Coordinates of N, CA and C in Angstrom, one line a residue:
Chain A
E292 N 103.7 113.5 91.3 CA 102.3 113.3 90.9 C 101.5 112.6 92.0
V293 N 100.4 113.1 92.4 CA 99.5 112.4 93.4 C 98.9 111.2 92.8
Q294 N 99.0 110.1 93.5 CA 98.3 108.8 93.0 C 97.7 108.1 94.2
L295 N 96.5 107.6 93.9 CA 95.8 106.7 94.8 C 95.4 105.5 94.0
V296 N 95.9 104.3 94.4 CA 95.7 103.1 93.6 C 95.0 102.1 94.4
E297 N 93.8 101.8 94.1 CA 93.0 100.8 94.8 C 93.3 99.4 94.2
S298 N 93.2 98.4 95.1 CA 93.3 97.0 94.7 C 92.4 96.1 95.6
G299 N 92.2 94.9 95.2 CA 91.5 93.9 96.0 C 90.1 93.6 95.7
G300 N 89.6 94.3 94.7 CA 88.2 94.1 94.3 C 88.0 92.7 93.6
G301 N 86.8 92.3 93.4 CA 86.6 91.0 92.7 C 85.2 90.5 93.0
L302 N 84.9 89.3 92.6 CA 83.6 88.6 92.8 C 83.7 87.8 94.1
V303 N 82.6 88.0 94.9 CA 82.5 87.3 96.2 C 81.1 86.9 96.4
Q304 N 80.9 85.8 97.1 CA 79.5 85.4 97.4 C 78.9 86.2 98.5
P305 N 77.6 86.2 98.5 CA 76.9 86.9 99.7 C 77.3 86.2 101.0
G306 N 77.6 87.1 102.0 CA 78.1 86.6 103.3 C 79.6 86.5 103.4
G307 N 80.3 86.7 102.2 CA 81.7 86.6 102.2 C 82.4 87.8 102.6
S308 N 83.8 87.8 102.5 CA 84.6 88.9 102.9 C 85.6 89.3 101.8
L309 N 86.0 90.5 101.9 CA 87.0 91.0 100.9 C 87.7 92.1 101.6
R310 N 89.0 92.3 101.3 CA 89.8 93.4 101.8 C 90.3 94.3 100.7
L311 N 89.9 95.5 100.7 CA 90.4 96.5 99.7 C 91.6 97.2 100.2
S312 N 92.6 97.6 99.4 CA 93.7 98.4 99.7 C 93.8 99.6 98.8
C313 N 94.4 100.6 99.3 CA 94.7 101.8 98.5 C 96.1 102.3 98.8
A314 N 96.9 102.3 97.8 CA 98.3 102.8 98.0 C 98.4 104.2 97.5
A315 N 98.9 105.1 98.4 CA 99.1 106.5 98.2 C 100.5 106.9 97.9
S316 N 100.7 107.9 97.0 CA 102.0 108.4 96.7 C 101.8 109.8 96.2
G317 N 102.9 110.6 96.3 CA 103.0 111.9 95.7 C 102.4 113.0 96.6
F318 N 102.0 112.7 97.8 CA 101.6 113.7 98.8 C 101.9 113.1 100.2
T319 N 101.7 114.0 101.2 CA 102.0 113.6 102.6 C 100.7 112.9 103.2
F320 N 100.7 111.6 103.0 CA 99.6 110.8 103.4 C 99.2 111.0 104.8
S321 N 100.2 111.1 105.7 CA 99.9 111.1 107.1 C 99.2 112.3 107.7
V322 N 98.9 113.4 106.8 CA 98.2 114.5 107.3 C 96.8 114.6 106.6
H323 N 96.5 113.6 105.9 CA 95.2 113.6 105.2 C 94.2 112.7 105.9
W324 N 92.9 113.2 106.0 CA 91.8 112.3 106.3 C 91.6 111.5 105.1
M325 N 91.3 110.2 105.3 CA 91.1 109.3 104.1 C 89.7 108.7 104.2
H326 N 89.1 108.6 103.0 CA 87.7 108.1 102.9 C 87.6 106.9 101.9
W327 N 86.6 106.2 102.0 CA 86.1 105.3 101.0 C 84.7 105.7 100.6
V328 N 84.6 105.8 99.3 CA 83.3 106.2 98.6 C 83.0 105.1 97.6
R329 N 81.7 104.8 97.5 CA 81.3 103.8 96.5 C 80.3 104.2 95.6
Q330 N 80.2 103.5 94.5 CA 79.2 103.9 93.4 C 78.7 102.6 92.8
A331 N 77.4 102.3 93.1 CA 76.8 101.1 92.5 C 76.7 101.3 91.0
P332 N 76.6 100.3 90.2 CA 76.5 100.4 88.7 C 75.3 101.3 88.3
G333 N 75.6 102.4 87.6 CA 74.6 103.3 87.1 C 74.0 104.2 88.1
E334 N 74.6 104.2 89.3 CA 74.1 105.1 90.4 C 75.0 106.2 90.8
G335 N 74.7 106.9 91.8 CA 75.5 108.0 92.3 C 76.5 107.6 93.3
L336 N 77.2 108.6 93.8 CA 78.3 108.5 94.8 C 77.7 108.4 96.2
V337 N 78.3 107.4 97.0 CA 77.8 107.3 98.3 C 79.1 107.1 99.2
W338 N 79.1 108.0 100.3 CA 80.2 107.9 101.2 C 80.1 106.6 102.1
V339 N 81.2 106.0 102.4 CA 81.2 104.7 103.1 C 81.9 104.9 104.5
A340 N 83.1 105.5 104.5 CA 83.8 105.5 105.8 C 84.9 106.6 105.7
R341 N 85.4 107.0 106.9 CA 86.4 108.0 107.0 C 87.3 107.6 108.2
L342 N 88.6 108.0 108.0 CA 89.6 107.8 109.1 C 90.5 109.0 109.2
N343 N 90.7 109.4 110.5 CA 91.6 110.6 110.8 C 93.0 110.3 110.3
P344 N 93.8 111.4 110.2 CA 95.2 111.2 109.8 C 96.0 110.3 110.6
D345 N 95.8 110.3 112.0 CA 96.6 109.5 112.8 C 96.0 108.1 113.0
G346 N 94.9 107.8 112.3 CA 94.3 106.4 112.4 C 93.2 106.3 113.4
S347 N 92.9 107.4 114.1 CA 91.8 107.4 115.1 C 90.5 107.8 114.4
G348 N 89.4 107.6 115.2 CA 88.1 108.1 114.9 C 87.5 107.6 113.6
P349 N 87.5 106.2 113.4 CA 86.8 105.7 112.3 C 85.3 106.0 112.3
T350 N 84.8 106.4 111.2 CA 83.4 106.7 111.1 C 82.8 106.1 109.9
Y351 N 81.6 105.5 110.0 CA 81.0 104.7 109.0 C 79.6 105.2 108.6
A352 N 79.2 104.9 107.4 CA 77.8 105.0 107.0 C 77.0 104.0 107.7
D353 N 75.7 104.3 107.9 CA 74.9 103.3 108.7 C 74.8 102.0 107.9
S354 N 74.8 102.0 106.6 CA 74.6 100.8 105.8 C 75.8 99.8 106.0
V355 N 76.9 100.3 106.5 CA 78.1 99.4 106.5 C 78.6 99.2 108.0
R356 N 78.1 100.0 108.9 CA 78.6 100.0 110.3 C 78.4 98.6 110.8
G357 N 79.5 98.1 111.5 CA 79.5 96.7 112.1 C 79.9 95.6 111.1
R358 N 80.0 96.0 109.8 CA 80.4 95.0 108.8 C 81.8 95.4 108.2
F359 N 82.0 96.7 108.0 CA 83.2 97.2 107.4 C 84.1 97.8 108.4
T360 N 85.5 97.7 108.2 CA 86.5 98.3 109.1 C 87.5 99.0 108.2
I361 N 87.7 100.3 108.5 CA 88.7 101.1 107.8 C 89.9 101.2 108.6
S362 N 91.1 101.1 108.0 CA 92.3 101.2 108.7 C 93.4 101.8 107.8
R363 N 94.5 102.2 108.4 CA 95.6 102.8 107.6 C 96.9 102.5 108.2
D364 N 98.0 102.5 107.4 CA 99.3 102.4 107.8 C 100.1 103.6 107.3
N365 N 100.4 104.5 108.2 CA 101.1 105.7 107.7 C 102.5 105.5 107.4
A366 N 103.1 104.4 107.9 CA 104.5 104.1 107.5 C 104.6 103.5 106.1
K367 N 103.5 102.9 105.6 CA 103.5 102.4 104.3 C 102.6 103.2 103.3
D368 N 102.0 104.3 103.8 CA 101.1 105.1 103.0 C 100.0 104.3 102.4
T369 N 99.3 103.5 103.2 CA 98.2 102.6 102.7 C 97.0 102.8 103.5
L370 N 95.9 102.6 102.8 CA 94.5 102.6 103.5 C 93.8 101.3 103.1
D371 N 93.2 100.7 104.1 CA 92.5 99.5 103.8 C 91.0 99.6 104.2
L372 N 90.2 98.7 103.6 CA 88.8 98.5 104.0 C 88.5 97.0 104.0
Q373 N 88.3 96.5 105.2 CA 87.9 95.1 105.4 C 86.4 95.1 105.4
M374 N 85.9 94.3 104.5 CA 84.5 94.2 104.3 C 84.0 92.7 104.6
N375 N 83.2 92.6 105.6 CA 82.6 91.3 106.0 C 81.1 91.3 105.8
S376 N 80.6 90.1 105.8 CA 79.1 89.9 105.7 C 78.6 90.6 104.5
L377 N 79.3 90.4 103.4 CA 78.9 91.2 102.2 C 77.5 90.8 101.6
R378 N 76.8 91.9 101.1 CA 75.5 91.7 100.6 C 75.5 92.1 99.1
A379 N 74.4 91.7 98.4 CA 74.3 92.1 97.0 C 74.4 93.6 96.8
E380 N 73.8 94.3 97.8 CA 73.7 95.8 97.7 C 75.0 96.5 97.9
D381 N 76.1 95.7 98.3 CA 77.4 96.3 98.4 C 78.2 96.3 97.1
T382 N 77.5 95.7 96.1 CA 78.2 95.7 94.8 C 78.3 97.1 94.3
A383 N 79.6 97.5 93.9 CA 79.9 98.9 93.6 C 81.4 99.0 93.2
V384 N 81.7 100.1 92.6 CA 83.1 100.5 92.5 C 83.4 101.3 93.7
Y385 N 84.5 100.9 94.4 CA 84.9 101.5 95.6 C 86.1 102.4 95.3
Y386 N 86.0 103.7 95.7 CA 87.1 104.7 95.5 C 87.7 105.0 96.9
C387 N 89.0 105.1 96.9 CA 89.6 105.8 98.1 C 89.8 107.2 97.7
A388 N 89.8 108.1 98.7 CA 89.9 109.5 98.4 C 90.5 110.2 99.6
S389 N 91.1 111.4 99.4 CA 91.8 112.1 100.5 C 91.3 113.5 100.7
Q390 N 91.5 113.9 101.9 CA 90.9 115.3 102.2 C 91.9 115.9 103.3
R391 N 92.1 117.2 103.1 CA 92.9 117.9 104.1 C 91.9 118.7 105.0
L392 N 92.4 119.2 106.1 CA 91.5 119.9 107.1 C 90.9 121.1 106.4
D393 N 89.6 121.2 106.6 CA 88.7 122.3 106.1 C 88.8 122.4 104.6
S394 N 89.1 121.3 103.9 CA 89.2 121.3 102.5 C 88.3 120.2 101.9
P395 N 88.0 120.3 100.6 CA 87.2 119.2 100.0 C 87.9 117.9 99.8
V396 N 87.2 116.9 99.5 CA 87.8 115.7 99.0 C 88.4 116.0 97.7
D397 N 89.7 115.9 97.5 CA 90.3 116.4 96.3 C 91.0 115.3 95.5
Y398 N 91.7 114.3 96.1 CA 92.3 113.3 95.3 C 91.5 112.0 95.4
W399 N 91.3 111.4 94.2 CA 90.5 110.1 94.1 C 91.4 109.1 93.4
G400 N 91.2 107.8 93.8 CA 91.8 106.7 93.0 C 90.9 106.4 91.8
Q401 N 91.3 105.4 91.1 CA 90.6 105.1 89.9 C 89.4 104.1 90.2
G402 N 89.4 103.6 91.4 CA 88.3 102.7 91.8 C 88.6 101.2 91.6
T403 N 88.0 100.4 92.4 CA 88.1 98.9 92.3 C 86.7 98.3 92.4
L404 N 86.3 97.4 91.5 CA 85.0 96.9 91.4 C 84.8 95.7 92.4
V405 N 83.8 95.8 93.2 CA 83.4 94.7 94.1 C 82.0 94.2 93.6
T406 N 81.9 92.9 93.3 CA 80.7 92.3 92.9 C 80.3 91.2 93.9
V407 N 79.1 91.4 94.5 CA 78.7 90.4 95.5 C 77.5 89.6 94.8
S408 N 77.8 88.4 94.5 CA 76.8 87.6 93.7 C 77.1 86.1 93.9
S409 N 76.1 85.3 93.9 CA 76.2 83.8 94.0 C 76.3 83.2 92.6
Chain B
E294 N 71.6 113.9 108.9 CA 72.3 113.8 107.6 C 71.7 114.9 106.7
I295 N 72.6 115.6 106.0 CA 72.2 116.7 105.1 C 71.9 116.0 103.7
V296 N 70.7 116.2 103.3 CA 70.3 115.7 102.0 C 70.5 116.8 100.9
L297 N 71.1 116.5 99.8 CA 71.4 117.4 98.7 C 70.5 117.0 97.5
T298 N 69.7 117.9 97.0 CA 68.8 117.6 95.9 C 69.3 118.4 94.7
Q299 N 69.7 117.7 93.7 CA 70.2 118.4 92.4 C 69.1 118.5 91.4
S300 N 69.0 119.6 90.7 CA 68.1 119.7 89.6 C 68.7 120.5 88.4
P301 N 68.3 120.2 87.2 CA 67.5 119.1 86.8 C 68.3 117.8 86.9
A302 N 67.6 116.6 86.7 CA 68.3 115.4 86.6 C 69.1 115.3 85.4
T303 N 68.6 115.8 84.3 CA 69.2 115.8 83.0 C 69.0 117.1 82.3
L304 N 70.1 117.6 81.7 CA 70.1 118.8 81.0 C 70.6 118.6 79.6
S305 N 69.8 118.8 78.6 CA 70.1 118.6 77.2 C 70.4 120.0 76.5
L306 N 71.7 120.2 76.2 CA 72.1 121.4 75.6 C 73.1 121.2 74.5
S307 N 73.2 122.2 73.7 CA 74.2 122.2 72.5 C 75.5 122.8 72.9
P308 N 76.6 122.4 72.3 CA 77.9 123.0 72.5 C 77.8 124.5 72.3
G309 N 78.4 125.3 73.3 CA 78.4 126.7 73.2 C 77.3 127.3 74.1
E310 N 76.3 126.5 74.5 CA 75.2 127.0 75.3 C 75.7 127.1 76.8
R311 N 74.9 127.8 77.6 CA 75.2 128.0 79.0 C 74.5 126.9 79.8
A312 N 75.2 126.3 80.8 CA 74.6 125.3 81.6 C 74.5 125.8 83.0
T313 N 73.3 125.7 83.6 CA 73.1 126.1 85.0 C 72.5 124.9 85.8
L314 N 73.3 124.5 86.8 CA 72.9 123.3 87.6 C 72.6 123.8 89.0
S315 N 71.6 123.2 89.6 CA 71.2 123.6 91.0 C 71.5 122.5 92.0
C316 N 71.8 122.9 93.2 CA 72.0 122.0 94.3 C 71.3 122.6 95.6
R317 N 70.4 122.0 96.1 CA 69.7 122.5 97.3 C 69.9 121.6 98.5
A318 N 70.3 122.1 99.6 CA 70.6 121.4 100.8 C 69.4 121.4 101.8
S319 N 69.2 120.3 102.6 CA 68.1 120.2 103.5 C 68.3 121.1 104.8
Q320 N 69.6 121.5 105.0 CA 69.9 122.5 106.0 C 71.1 123.3 105.6
T321 N 71.3 124.4 106.3 CA 72.4 125.3 106.0 C 73.8 124.6 106.1
I322 N 74.5 124.8 105.0 CA 75.9 124.2 105.0 C 76.9 125.3 105.5
V323 N 77.4 125.1 106.7 CA 78.2 126.1 107.3 C 79.5 126.3 106.5
R324 N 80.0 127.5 106.6 CA 81.3 127.9 105.9 C 81.2 127.6 104.4
S325 N 80.1 127.4 103.9 CA 79.9 127.1 102.4 C 80.8 125.9 102.0
F326 N 80.8 124.9 102.8 CA 81.6 123.7 102.5 C 80.9 122.8 101.5
L327 N 80.8 123.3 100.3 CA 80.0 122.7 99.2 C 81.0 122.6 98.0
A328 N 81.1 121.4 97.5 CA 82.0 121.2 96.3 C 81.1 120.6 95.2
W329 N 81.7 120.8 94.0 CA 81.1 120.3 92.8 C 82.2 119.4 92.1
Y330 N 81.7 118.2 91.6 CA 82.6 117.3 90.9 C 82.0 117.0 89.5
Q331 N 82.9 116.7 88.6 CA 82.5 116.2 87.3 C 82.9 114.7 87.2
Q332 N 82.1 113.9 86.6 CA 82.4 112.5 86.4 C 82.1 112.1 85.0
K333 N 83.0 111.5 84.3 CA 82.8 110.9 83.0 C 82.8 109.4 83.1
P334 N 82.1 108.7 82.2 CA 82.0 107.2 82.3 C 83.4 106.5 82.5
G335 N 83.4 105.6 83.5 CA 84.6 104.9 83.7 C 85.7 105.6 84.4
Q336 N 85.4 106.8 84.9 CA 86.5 107.7 85.5 C 86.0 108.0 86.9
A337 N 87.0 108.4 87.7 CA 86.8 108.9 89.1 C 86.2 110.3 89.0
P338 N 85.5 110.8 90.0 CA 85.1 112.2 90.1 C 86.3 113.1 90.0
R339 N 86.1 114.3 89.5 CA 87.1 115.3 89.4 C 86.6 116.5 90.1
L340 N 87.4 117.1 91.0 CA 87.0 118.3 91.7 C 87.0 119.5 90.8
L341 N 85.9 120.2 90.8 CA 85.8 121.4 90.0 C 85.8 122.7 90.9
I342 N 84.9 122.7 91.9 CA 84.6 123.8 92.7 C 84.6 123.4 94.2
Y343 N 85.2 124.2 95.1 CA 85.1 124.0 96.5 C 84.8 125.3 97.2
G344 N 84.3 125.2 98.4 CA 83.9 126.4 99.1 C 82.9 127.1 98.4
A345 N 82.1 126.4 97.6 CA 80.9 127.0 96.9 C 81.3 127.7 95.6
S346 N 82.5 128.4 95.7 CA 82.8 129.3 94.6 C 84.2 129.4 94.1
N347 N 85.1 128.5 94.7 CA 86.5 128.5 94.4 C 86.8 127.4 93.4
R348 N 87.4 127.8 92.3 CA 87.8 126.8 91.3 C 89.0 126.0 91.7
A349 N 89.0 124.7 91.5 CA 90.1 123.9 91.8 C 91.2 124.1 90.7
T350 N 92.4 123.6 91.0 CA 93.5 123.8 90.1 C 93.2 123.3 88.7
G351 N 93.5 124.1 87.8 CA 93.3 123.7 86.4 C 91.9 123.8 85.8
I352 N 91.0 124.3 86.6 CA 89.6 124.4 86.1 C 89.5 125.8 85.4
P353 N 88.9 125.8 84.2 CA 88.9 127.0 83.4 C 87.8 128.0 84.0
D354 N 88.0 129.3 83.7 CA 87.1 130.3 84.4 C 85.7 130.3 83.8
R355 N 85.5 129.5 82.7 CA 84.1 129.5 82.3 C 83.2 128.6 83.2
V356 N 83.9 127.9 84.1 CA 83.2 127.1 85.1 C 83.2 128.0 86.4
S357 N 82.0 128.2 87.0 CA 81.9 129.0 88.2 C 80.8 128.4 89.1
G358 N 81.0 128.7 90.4 CA 80.1 128.2 91.4 C 79.6 129.4 92.2
S359 N 78.4 129.3 92.7 CA 77.9 130.4 93.6 C 76.9 129.8 94.6
G360 N 76.5 130.7 95.5 CA 75.5 130.3 96.5 C 76.0 130.2 97.9
S361 N 75.1 130.1 98.8 CA 75.4 130.0 100.2 C 74.2 129.5 100.9
G362 N 74.4 129.1 102.2 CA 73.3 128.6 103.0 C 72.8 127.3 102.5
T363 N 71.6 127.3 101.8 CA 71.1 126.0 101.3 C 71.0 125.9 99.8
D364 N 71.3 127.0 99.1 CA 71.1 127.0 97.6 C 72.4 127.3 96.9
F365 N 72.8 126.4 96.0 CA 74.1 126.5 95.3 C 73.9 126.3 93.8
T366 N 74.7 126.9 93.0 CA 74.6 126.8 91.6 C 76.0 126.6 91.0
L367 N 76.0 125.7 90.0 CA 77.2 125.5 89.1 C 76.8 126.0 87.8
T368 N 77.7 126.9 87.2 CA 77.4 127.4 85.9 C 78.6 127.1 85.0
I369 N 78.3 126.7 83.8 CA 79.3 126.5 82.7 C 78.9 127.5 81.6
A370 N 79.7 128.5 81.4 CA 79.3 129.6 80.6 C 79.1 129.3 79.1
S371 N 79.9 128.4 78.6 CA 79.8 128.0 77.2 C 80.3 126.6 77.1
L372 N 79.4 125.6 76.9 CA 79.7 124.2 76.9 C 80.7 123.8 75.8
G373 N 81.8 123.2 76.2 CA 82.7 122.6 75.3 C 82.4 121.1 75.2
P374 N 82.9 120.4 74.2 CA 82.6 118.9 74.1 C 83.1 118.1 75.3
E375 N 84.1 118.6 76.0 CA 84.6 117.9 77.2 C 83.7 118.1 78.4
D376 N 82.7 119.0 78.3 CA 81.8 119.3 79.5 C 80.6 118.4 79.6
F377 N 80.4 117.5 78.6 CA 79.2 116.6 78.7 C 79.6 115.5 79.6
A378 N 78.9 115.4 80.7 CA 79.3 114.5 81.8 C 78.2 114.6 82.9
V379 N 78.5 113.9 84.0 CA 77.6 114.0 85.1 C 78.2 114.8 86.2
Y380 N 77.5 115.7 86.8 CA 78.0 116.6 87.8 C 77.3 116.3 89.2
Y381 N 78.1 116.3 90.2 CA 77.6 116.0 91.6 C 78.0 117.2 92.5
C382 N 77.1 117.6 93.3 CA 77.5 118.4 94.4 C 77.7 117.6 95.7
Q383 N 78.5 118.1 96.6 CA 78.8 117.3 97.8 C 79.0 118.3 98.9
Q384 N 78.5 118.0 100.1 CA 78.8 118.8 101.3 C 79.9 118.1 102.2
Y385 N 80.9 118.9 102.6 CA 81.9 118.3 103.5 C 82.0 119.1 104.8
A386 N 80.9 119.7 105.2 CA 80.8 120.3 106.5 C 80.6 119.4 107.6
Y387 N 79.9 118.3 107.3 CA 79.5 117.3 108.4 C 79.7 115.9 107.9
L388 N 79.8 115.0 108.8 CA 79.7 113.6 108.5 C 78.3 113.1 108.8
P389 N 77.7 112.3 108.0 CA 78.3 111.7 106.8 C 78.4 112.7 105.7
L390 N 79.6 112.6 105.0 CA 79.6 113.3 103.7 C 78.4 112.9 102.9
T391 N 77.8 113.8 102.2 CA 76.7 113.5 101.3 C 76.8 114.1 100.0
F392 N 76.3 113.4 99.0 CA 76.3 113.8 97.6 C 74.9 114.0 97.1
G393 N 74.8 114.9 96.1 CA 73.5 115.0 95.4 C 73.4 113.9 94.5
G394 N 72.2 113.7 93.9 CA 71.9 112.6 93.0 C 72.6 112.7 91.6
G395 N 73.1 113.9 91.3 CA 73.7 114.1 90.1 C 72.9 114.8 89.0
T396 N 73.5 115.6 88.1 CA 72.9 116.1 86.9 C 73.7 115.7 85.7
K397 N 73.0 115.0 84.8 CA 73.7 114.6 83.6 C 73.5 115.7 82.5
V398 N 74.6 116.2 82.0 CA 74.6 117.2 80.9 C 74.9 116.5 79.7
Q399 N 73.9 116.4 78.8 CA 74.0 115.6 77.6 C 73.9 116.5 76.4
I400 N 74.4 116.0 75.2 CA 74.3 116.8 74.0 C 72.9 116.7 73.4
K401 N 72.4 117.9 73.1 CA 71.0 118.0 72.5 C 71.0 117.6 71.1

């Protein structure tokens, strides 16, 4: 069974940092492009970042570039998102999700809530 | 960045009725790399349709997708109680991946 399990969410003050993790199982993690997608309370889905299967080519949404860093460990089947200089507008449920070449984003985790507030 | 515009924002229908959801792109989506997702409260999105018209694994044939270029449609032929949810279209042809604003299908 395919599973993506996020962890690391919580309450953080503006300007603070948080590191999210996503543990993958049930599929060949090392051949999937991996994404972070977020959803603010009551809002729609917004793509955040993507990383190639071999860990190269990190790509970010304009709203997080320079503050967030996506990384992966294919030996441990994990994906991370280091979030620095957090703002109130970063408050959202963060999903990790996977994608194969020329295919849609198909597997999603259950999400982890990040709340940025003083 | 490709902007996806979904309409209507809300669709109020009765069980058994047909639902037709629209997604319009700001530019042509090559190879019809357009997907549809269903999301229920407190849950992750679930893939329904990919490549504009291909059903994902386990999706019943009363759910169908069509379209190409800039105009795409999701149709649910006869709404069951499990179909009342929010639906998003998404293009995966280009980065950044973009999503439409969603259509909420609610019980009339």
